[in-house]
Structure formats: structure tokens, C-alpha cells
mmCIF file with all atom_site columns, C-alpha atoms in Angstrom:
data_model
loop_
_atom_site.group_PDB
_atom_site.id
_atom_site.type_symbol
_atom_site.label_atom_id
_atom_site.label_alt_id
_atom_site.label_comp_id
_atom_site.label_asym_id
_atom_site.label_entity_id
_atom_site.label_seq_id
_atom_site.pdbx_PDB_ins_code
_atom_site.Cartn_x
_atom_site.Cartn_y
_atom_site.Cartn_z
_atom_site.occupancy
_atom_site.B_iso_or_equiv
_atom_site.pdbx_formal_charge
_atom_site.auth_seq_id
_atom_site.auth_comp_id
_atom_site.auth_asym_id
_atom_site.auth_atom_id
_atom_site.pdbx_PDB_model_num
ATOM 1   C CA . MET L 1 1   ? -89.659 223.425 116.867 1.00 0.00 ? 1155 MET L CA 1
ATOM 2   C CA . THR L 1 2   ? -86.299 223.829 118.570 1.00 0.00 ? 1156 THR L CA 1
ATOM 3   C CA . SER L 1 3   ? -83.211 225.547 117.273 1.00 0.00 ? 1157 SER L CA 1
ATOM 4   C CA . SER L 1 4   ? -81.671 222.128 116.532 1.00 0.00 ? 1158 SER L CA 1
ATOM 5   C CA . ASP L 1 5   ? -84.442 221.320 114.027 1.00 0.00 ? 1159 ASP L CA 1
ATOM 6   C CA . GLY L 1 6   ? -82.898 223.694 111.451 1.00 0.00 ? 1160 GLY L CA 1
ATOM 7   C CA . PRO L 1 7   ? -79.721 221.646 110.814 1.00 0.00 ? 1161 PRO L CA 1
ATOM 8   C CA . VAL L 1 8   ? -81.710 218.385 110.785 1.00 0.00 ? 1162 VAL L CA 1
ATOM 9   C CA . ARG L 1 9   ? -84.172 219.784 108.252 1.00 0.00 ? 1163 ARG L CA 1
ATOM 10  C CA . LEU L 1 10  ? -81.305 221.098 106.106 1.00 0.00 ? 1164 LEU L CA 1
ATOM 11  C CA . TYR L 1 11  ? -79.560 217.719 106.295 1.00 0.00 ? 1165 TYR L CA 1
ATOM 12  C CA . ARG L 1 12  ? -82.737 215.901 105.218 1.00 0.00 ? 1166 ARG L CA 1
ATOM 13  C CA . LEU L 1 13  ? -83.230 218.315 102.332 1.00 0.00 ? 1167 LEU L CA 1
ATOM 14  C CA . ILE L 1 14  ? -79.655 217.804 101.138 1.00 0.00 ? 1168 ILE L CA 1
ATOM 15  C CA . VAL L 1 15  ? -79.933 214.008 101.392 1.00 0.00 ? 1169 VAL L CA 1
ATOM 16  C CA . ALA L 1 16  ? -83.282 214.005 99.556  1.00 0.00 ? 1170 ALA L CA 1
ATOM 17  C CA . ARG L 1 17  ? -81.909 216.165 96.737  1.00 0.00 ? 1171 ARG L CA 1
ATOM 18  C CA . MET L 1 18  ? -78.752 214.067 96.418  1.00 0.00 ? 1172 MET L CA 1
ATOM 19  C CA . ALA L 1 19  ? -80.847 210.886 96.244  1.00 0.00 ? 1173 ALA L CA 1
ATOM 20  C CA . GLY L 1 20  ? -83.114 212.435 93.624  1.00 0.00 ? 1174 GLY L CA 1
ATOM 21  C CA . TRP L 1 21  ? -80.240 213.632 91.440  1.00 0.00 ? 1175 TRP L CA 1
ATOM 22  C CA . SER L 1 22  ? -78.475 210.291 91.824  1.00 0.00 ? 1176 SER L CA 1
ATOM 23  C CA . ALA L 1 23  ? -81.586 208.431 90.688  1.00 0.00 ? 1177 ALA L CA 1
ATOM 24  C CA . VAL L 1 24  ? -81.987 210.713 87.679  1.00 0.00 ? 1178 VAL L CA 1
ATOM 25  C CA . ALA L 1 25  ? -78.321 210.344 86.744  1.00 0.00 ? 1179 ALA L CA 1
ATOM 26  C CA . PHE L 1 26  ? -78.359 206.577 87.254  1.00 0.00 ? 1180 PHE L CA 1
ATOM 27  C CA . LEU L 1 27  ? -81.499 206.029 85.188  1.00 0.00 ? 1181 LEU L CA 1
ATOM 28  C CA . GLY L 1 28  ? -80.386 208.401 82.473  1.00 0.00 ? 1182 GLY L CA 1
ATOM 29  C CA . ILE L 1 29  ? -76.953 206.860 82.086  1.00 0.00 ? 1183 ILE L CA 1
ATOM 30  C CA . SER L 1 30  ? -77.415 203.183 82.618  1.00 0.00 ? 1184 SER L CA 1
ATOM 31  C CA . THR L 1 31  ? -80.725 202.585 80.879  1.00 0.00 ? 1185 THR L CA 1
ATOM 32  C CA . ALA L 1 32  ? -80.175 201.869 77.228  1.00 0.00 ? 1186 ALA L CA 1
ATOM 33  C CA . TYR L 1 33  ? -82.669 199.851 75.283  1.00 0.00 ? 1187 TYR L CA 1
ATOM 34  C CA . PRO L 1 34  ? -81.692 198.903 71.763  1.00 0.00 ? 1188 PRO L CA 1
ATOM 35  C CA . HIS L 1 35  ? -84.853 196.854 71.436  1.00 0.00 ? 1189 HIS L CA 1
ATOM 36  C CA . ASP L 1 36  ? -87.457 199.016 69.786  1.00 0.00 ? 1190 ASP L CA 1
ATOM 37  C CA . ALA L 1 37  ? -90.764 198.450 71.571  1.00 0.00 ? 1191 ALA L CA 1
ATOM 38  C CA . MET L 1 38  ? -92.502 199.184 68.279  1.00 0.00 ? 1192 MET L CA 1
ATOM 39  C CA . ARG L 1 39  ? -90.526 196.367 66.596  1.00 0.00 ? 1193 ARG L CA 1
ATOM 40  C CA . PRO L 1 40  ? -90.730 193.345 68.932  1.00 0.00 ? 1194 PRO L CA 1
ATOM 41  C CA . GLU L 1 41  ? -89.937 191.048 66.001  1.00 0.00 ? 1195 GLU L CA 1
ATOM 42  C CA . LEU L 1 42  ? -86.295 192.160 66.378  1.00 0.00 ? 1196 LEU L CA 1
ATOM 43  C CA . ASN L 1 43  ? -85.942 190.827 69.945  1.00 0.00 ? 1197 ASN L CA 1
ATOM 44  C CA . THR L 1 44  ? -84.903 187.353 68.779  1.00 0.00 ? 1198 THR L CA 1
ATOM 45  C CA . TRP L 1 45  ? -82.504 188.862 66.248  1.00 0.00 ? 1199 TRP L CA 1
ATOM 46  C CA . PHE L 1 46  ? -80.857 191.061 68.909  1.00 0.00 ? 1200 PHE L CA 1
ATOM 47  C CA . LYS L 1 47  ? -80.440 188.072 71.224  1.00 0.00 ? 1201 LYS L CA 1
ATOM 48  C CA . SER L 1 48  ? -78.865 186.031 68.395  1.00 0.00 ? 1202 SER L CA 1
ATOM 49  C CA . LEU L 1 49  ? -76.039 188.502 67.713  1.00 0.00 ? 1203 LEU L CA 1
ATOM 50  C CA . LYS L 1 50  ? -72.522 187.259 68.528  1.00 0.00 ? 1204 LYS L CA 1
ATOM 51  C CA . ASN L 1 51  ? -69.057 188.728 68.046  1.00 0.00 ? 1205 ASN L CA 1
ATOM 52  C CA . LYS L 1 52  ? -66.313 186.893 66.138  1.00 0.00 ? 1206 LYS L CA 1
ATOM 53  C CA . ALA L 1 53  ? -65.323 184.957 69.300  1.00 0.00 ? 1207 ALA L CA 1
ATOM 54  C CA . GLY L 1 54  ? -68.893 183.634 69.560  1.00 0.00 ? 1208 GLY L CA 1
ATOM 55  C CA . GLU L 1 55  ? -69.780 185.716 72.624  1.00 0.00 ? 1209 GLU L CA 1
ATOM 56  C CA . ALA L 1 56  ? -73.351 186.987 72.791  1.00 0.00 ? 1210 ALA L CA 1
ATOM 57  C CA . CYS L 1 57  ? -73.728 190.720 72.282  1.00 0.00 ? 1211 CYS L CA 1
ATOM 58  C CA . CYS L 1 58  ? -77.123 191.343 73.706  1.00 0.00 ? 1212 CYS L CA 1
ATOM 59  C CA . ASP L 1 59  ? -78.890 190.235 76.813  1.00 0.00 ? 1213 ASP L CA 1
ATOM 60  C CA . THR L 1 60  ? -81.578 192.519 78.143  1.00 0.00 ? 1214 THR L CA 1
ATOM 61  C CA . GLY L 1 61  ? -81.064 195.844 76.425  1.00 0.00 ? 1215 GLY L CA 1
ATOM 62  C CA . ASP L 1 62  ? -77.469 196.699 77.200  1.00 0.00 ? 1216 ASP L CA 1
ATOM 63  C CA . GLY L 1 63  ? -76.573 197.979 73.745  1.00 0.00 ? 1217 GLY L CA 1
ATOM 64  C CA . HIS L 1 64  ? -76.332 201.647 72.867  1.00 0.00 ? 1218 HIS L CA 1
ATOM 65  C CA . HIS L 1 65  ? -77.133 203.484 69.684  1.00 0.00 ? 1219 HIS L CA 1
ATOM 66  C CA . ALA L 1 66  ? -73.790 204.705 68.427  1.00 0.00 ? 1220 ALA L CA 1
ATOM 67  C CA . GLU L 1 67  ? -72.360 207.563 66.469  1.00 0.00 ? 1221 GLU L CA 1
ATOM 68  C CA . ALA L 1 68  ? -69.874 205.710 64.304  1.00 0.00 ? 1222 ALA L CA 1
ATOM 69  C CA . GLU L 1 69  ? -67.716 206.306 61.264  1.00 0.00 ? 1223 GLU L CA 1
ATOM 70  C CA . TRP L 1 70  ? -65.384 204.363 59.026  1.00 0.00 ? 1224 TRP L CA 1
ATOM 71  C CA . ASP L 1 71  ? -61.738 205.435 59.446  1.00 0.00 ? 1225 ASP L CA 1
ATOM 72  C CA . MET L 1 72  ? -60.233 205.026 55.976  1.00 0.00 ? 1226 MET L CA 1
ATOM 73  C CA . ALA L 1 73  ? -56.666 205.530 57.204  1.00 0.00 ? 1227 ALA L CA 1
ATOM 74  C CA . LYS L 1 74  ? -56.932 202.686 59.712  1.00 0.00 ? 1228 LYS L CA 1
ATOM 75  C CA . GLY L 1 75  ? -59.389 200.540 57.783  1.00 0.00 ? 1229 GLY L CA 1
ATOM 76  C CA . GLY L 1 76  ? -61.793 200.168 60.679  1.00 0.00 ? 1230 GLY L CA 1
ATOM 77  C CA . TYR L 1 77  ? -64.665 201.714 62.574  1.00 0.00 ? 1231 TYR L CA 1
ATOM 78  C CA . ARG L 1 78  ? -64.536 204.401 65.218  1.00 0.00 ? 1232 ARG L CA 1
ATOM 79  C CA . VAL L 1 79  ? -67.278 205.022 67.766  1.00 0.00 ? 1233 VAL L CA 1
ATOM 80  C CA . LEU L 1 80  ? -67.990 208.109 69.847  1.00 0.00 ? 1234 LEU L CA 1
ATOM 81  C CA . LEU L 1 81  ? -68.423 207.089 73.498  1.00 0.00 ? 1235 LEU L CA 1
ATOM 82  C CA . LYS L 1 82  ? -69.255 209.235 76.490  1.00 0.00 ? 1236 LYS L CA 1
ATOM 83  C CA . HIS L 1 83  ? -67.842 208.727 79.955  1.00 0.00 ? 1237 HIS L CA 1
ATOM 84  C CA . PRO L 1 84  ? -70.842 207.319 81.896  1.00 0.00 ? 1238 PRO L CA 1
ATOM 85  C CA . HIS L 1 85  ? -70.008 209.317 85.024  1.00 0.00 ? 1239 HIS L CA 1
ATOM 86  C CA . ARG L 1 86  ? -69.439 212.557 83.089  1.00 0.00 ? 1240 ARG L CA 1
ATOM 87  C CA . PRO L 1 87  ? -72.396 212.757 80.685  1.00 0.00 ? 1241 PRO L CA 1
ATOM 88  C CA . THR L 1 88  ? -72.099 216.508 80.145  1.00 0.00 ? 1242 THR L CA 1
ATOM 89  C CA . GLU L 1 89  ? -68.551 216.220 78.822  1.00 0.00 ? 1243 GLU L CA 1
ATOM 90  C CA . PRO L 1 90  ? -67.986 215.697 75.114  1.00 0.00 ? 1244 PRO L CA 1
ATOM 91  C CA . GLY L 1 91  ? -67.416 212.113 74.077  1.00 0.00 ? 1245 GLY L CA 1
ATOM 92  C CA . GLN L 1 92  ? -64.191 210.547 72.869  1.00 0.00 ? 1246 GLN L CA 1
ATOM 93  C CA . TRP L 1 93  ? -63.626 208.582 69.668  1.00 0.00 ? 1247 TRP L CA 1
ATOM 94  C CA . PHE L 1 94  ? -62.372 205.020 70.080  1.00 0.00 ? 1248 PHE L CA 1
ATOM 95  C CA . ASP L 1 95  ? -61.234 202.514 67.468  1.00 0.00 ? 1249 ASP L CA 1
ATOM 96  C CA . VAL L 1 96  ? -63.472 199.448 67.393  1.00 0.00 ? 1250 VAL L CA 1
ATOM 97  C CA . PRO L 1 97  ? -61.520 196.169 67.390  1.00 0.00 ? 1251 PRO L CA 1
ATOM 98  C CA . TYR L 1 98  ? -62.275 194.029 64.342  1.00 0.00 ? 1252 TYR L CA 1
ATOM 99  C CA . SER L 1 99  ? -62.971 191.053 66.630  1.00 0.00 ? 1253 SER L CA 1
ATOM 100 C CA . VAL L 1 100 ? -66.205 192.641 67.888  1.00 0.00 ? 1254 VAL L CA 1
ATOM 101 C CA . VAL L 1 101 ? -67.568 193.889 64.548  1.00 0.00 ? 1255 VAL L CA 1
ATOM 102 C CA . ILE L 1 102 ? -70.678 191.998 63.449  1.00 0.00 ? 1256 ILE L CA 1
ATOM 103 C CA . ASP L 1 103 ? -70.529 191.256 59.721  1.00 0.00 ? 1257 ASP L CA 1
ATOM 104 C CA . GLN L 1 104 ? -74.199 190.602 59.061  1.00 0.00 ? 1258 GLN L CA 1
ATOM 105 C CA . PRO L 1 105 ? -77.025 192.867 57.914  1.00 0.00 ? 1259 PRO L CA 1
ATOM 106 C CA . ASN L 1 106 ? -78.247 195.255 60.568  1.00 0.00 ? 1260 ASN L CA 1
ATOM 107 C CA . LEU L 1 107 ? -81.997 194.706 60.812  1.00 0.00 ? 1261 LEU L CA 1
ATOM 108 C CA . SER L 1 108 ? -82.427 197.631 63.222  1.00 0.00 ? 1262 SER L CA 1
ATOM 109 C CA . GLY L 1 109 ? -80.884 200.080 60.762  1.00 0.00 ? 1263 GLY L CA 1
ATOM 110 C CA . ILE L 1 110 ? -78.993 201.919 63.523  1.00 0.00 ? 1264 ILE L CA 1
ATOM 111 C CA . ALA L 1 111 ? -75.297 201.551 64.406  1.00 0.00 ? 1265 ALA L CA 1
ATOM 112 C CA . MET L 1 112 ? -75.023 200.000 67.854  1.00 0.00 ? 1266 MET L CA 1
ATOM 113 C CA . VAL L 1 113 ? -72.285 199.177 70.323  1.00 0.00 ? 1267 VAL L CA 1
ATOM 114 C CA . TRP L 1 114 ? -72.184 196.870 73.332  1.00 0.00 ? 1268 TRP L CA 1
ATOM 115 C CA . TRP L 1 115 ? -69.453 197.863 75.758  1.00 0.00 ? 1269 TRP L CA 1
ATOM 116 C CA . ALA L 1 116 ? -68.597 198.547 79.383  1.00 0.00 ? 1270 ALA L CA 1
ATOM 117 C CA . PRO L 1 117 ? -66.250 201.199 80.742  1.00 0.00 ? 1271 PRO L CA 1
ATOM 118 C CA . SER L 1 118 ? -62.954 200.397 82.421  1.00 0.00 ? 1272 SER L CA 1
ATOM 119 C CA . TYR L 1 119 ? -61.277 203.118 84.477  1.00 0.00 ? 1273 TYR L CA 1
ATOM 120 C CA . ASP L 1 120 ? -57.602 203.835 85.102  1.00 0.00 ? 1274 ASP L CA 1
ATOM 121 C CA . SER L 1 121 ? -57.086 204.035 88.872  1.00 0.00 ? 1275 SER L CA 1
ATOM 122 C CA . ARG L 1 122 ? -54.436 206.734 88.502  1.00 0.00 ? 1276 ARG L CA 1
ATOM 123 C CA . ASP L 1 123 ? -56.225 209.357 86.440  1.00 0.00 ? 1277 ASP L CA 1
ATOM 124 C CA . GLY L 1 124 ? -59.812 208.085 86.097  1.00 0.00 ? 1278 GLY L CA 1
ATOM 125 C CA . SER L 1 125 ? -59.571 207.926 82.308  1.00 0.00 ? 1279 SER L CA 1
ATOM 126 C CA . MET L 1 126 ? -61.975 205.578 80.611  1.00 0.00 ? 1280 MET L CA 1
ATOM 127 C CA . THR L 1 127 ? -61.280 202.867 78.083  1.00 0.00 ? 1281 THR L CA 1
ATOM 128 C CA . PRO L 1 128 ? -63.982 200.642 76.604  1.00 0.00 ? 1282 PRO L CA 1
ATOM 129 C CA . MET L 1 129 ? -64.210 196.918 77.186  1.00 0.00 ? 1283 MET L CA 1
ATOM 130 C CA . TRP L 1 130 ? -65.763 195.874 73.891  1.00 0.00 ? 1284 TRP L CA 1
ATOM 131 C CA . ARG L 1 131 ? -68.359 193.174 73.391  1.00 0.00 ? 1285 ARG L CA 1
ATOM 132 C CA . CYS L 1 132 ? -69.929 193.907 69.968  1.00 0.00 ? 1286 CYS L CA 1
ATOM 133 C CA . PHE L 1 133 ? -70.443 196.566 67.328  1.00 0.00 ? 1287 PHE L CA 1
ATOM 134 C CA . ILE L 1 134 ? -72.792 196.534 64.354  1.00 0.00 ? 1288 ILE L CA 1
ATOM 135 C CA . PRO L 1 135 ? -72.540 199.307 61.769  1.00 0.00 ? 1289 PRO L CA 1
ATOM 136 C CA . GLY L 1 136 ? -75.560 201.220 60.630  1.00 0.00 ? 1290 GLY L CA 1
ATOM 137 C CA . PRO L 1 137 ? -76.797 201.713 57.087  1.00 0.00 ? 1291 PRO L CA 1
ATOM 138 C CA . GLY L 1 138 ? -74.019 201.776 54.535  1.00 0.00 ? 1292 GLY L CA 1
ATOM 139 C CA . GLY L 1 139 ? -71.565 200.313 57.081  1.00 0.00 ? 1293 GLY L CA 1
#
């Protein structure tokens, strides 16, 4: 081993750790499966959901269980969403547009939201691009 092996070994260790943490973060953030493996009979129901514009909500498990509440002052739902690239930060409440609310019984029994983040190029703030929302029990 030469004296130049030390920096190379350190570099490899850093790269390996960064790759490992990136994989963990990527899998933990982007994998969301609303389809309950114990309830496969709901797969067809999930795939049939559409928002008020007729756009499909679900494809292959891109919905997220949601913490949601009814905002009496505004007469609509609010959902707590977390910034996908900052999972340790507290979430932010967003008003759900009426156009994406599904007005049919929720067979899963859990409030769910289908959305994608959009980021402001100036400050990195996140706003949701809504696809669908279905309230949970009592919603």
C-alpha cells in the first residue's frame, strides 16, 4: 500500500456512504403504496378513481395516506404534506382544490392524496400539483 492509497480509500468510502444514504432516502420518500397487499380486491377500485375533470388518480401506487381535516372557515379540506427532499422537517398544511376531491365512498377507509411537488426556483419552496384527494372516514 502506498501513501496515495489513503485518499483513494477515503474517497471510495465517502462515495459508498453517499450512495447508500441516497438509496435509503430515495426509497423512503418516493415509495408510497396505497394498495393494501392484504386487500387486493381494492386494486380495481383504486385504478377506477378519477377527479372531477375525469383524470385518473391512481396508476401504480403513487397515492399517499394523508393527514387531512375539514376547514370549516373555508368549506374545504386541508392536507398536511411534507417536502419530499426535506423529510425531517415538519409538514405544511395545504388547501385541497375542490376539483380534485373524490365524492364517492372511500373503500380503503384512509384519507389519501395523489400529488406531485412543484418547486419555486427562487427560494425552493414547494407547492403541490394536485391530482386527487379522497377523504377518510367521516369525510
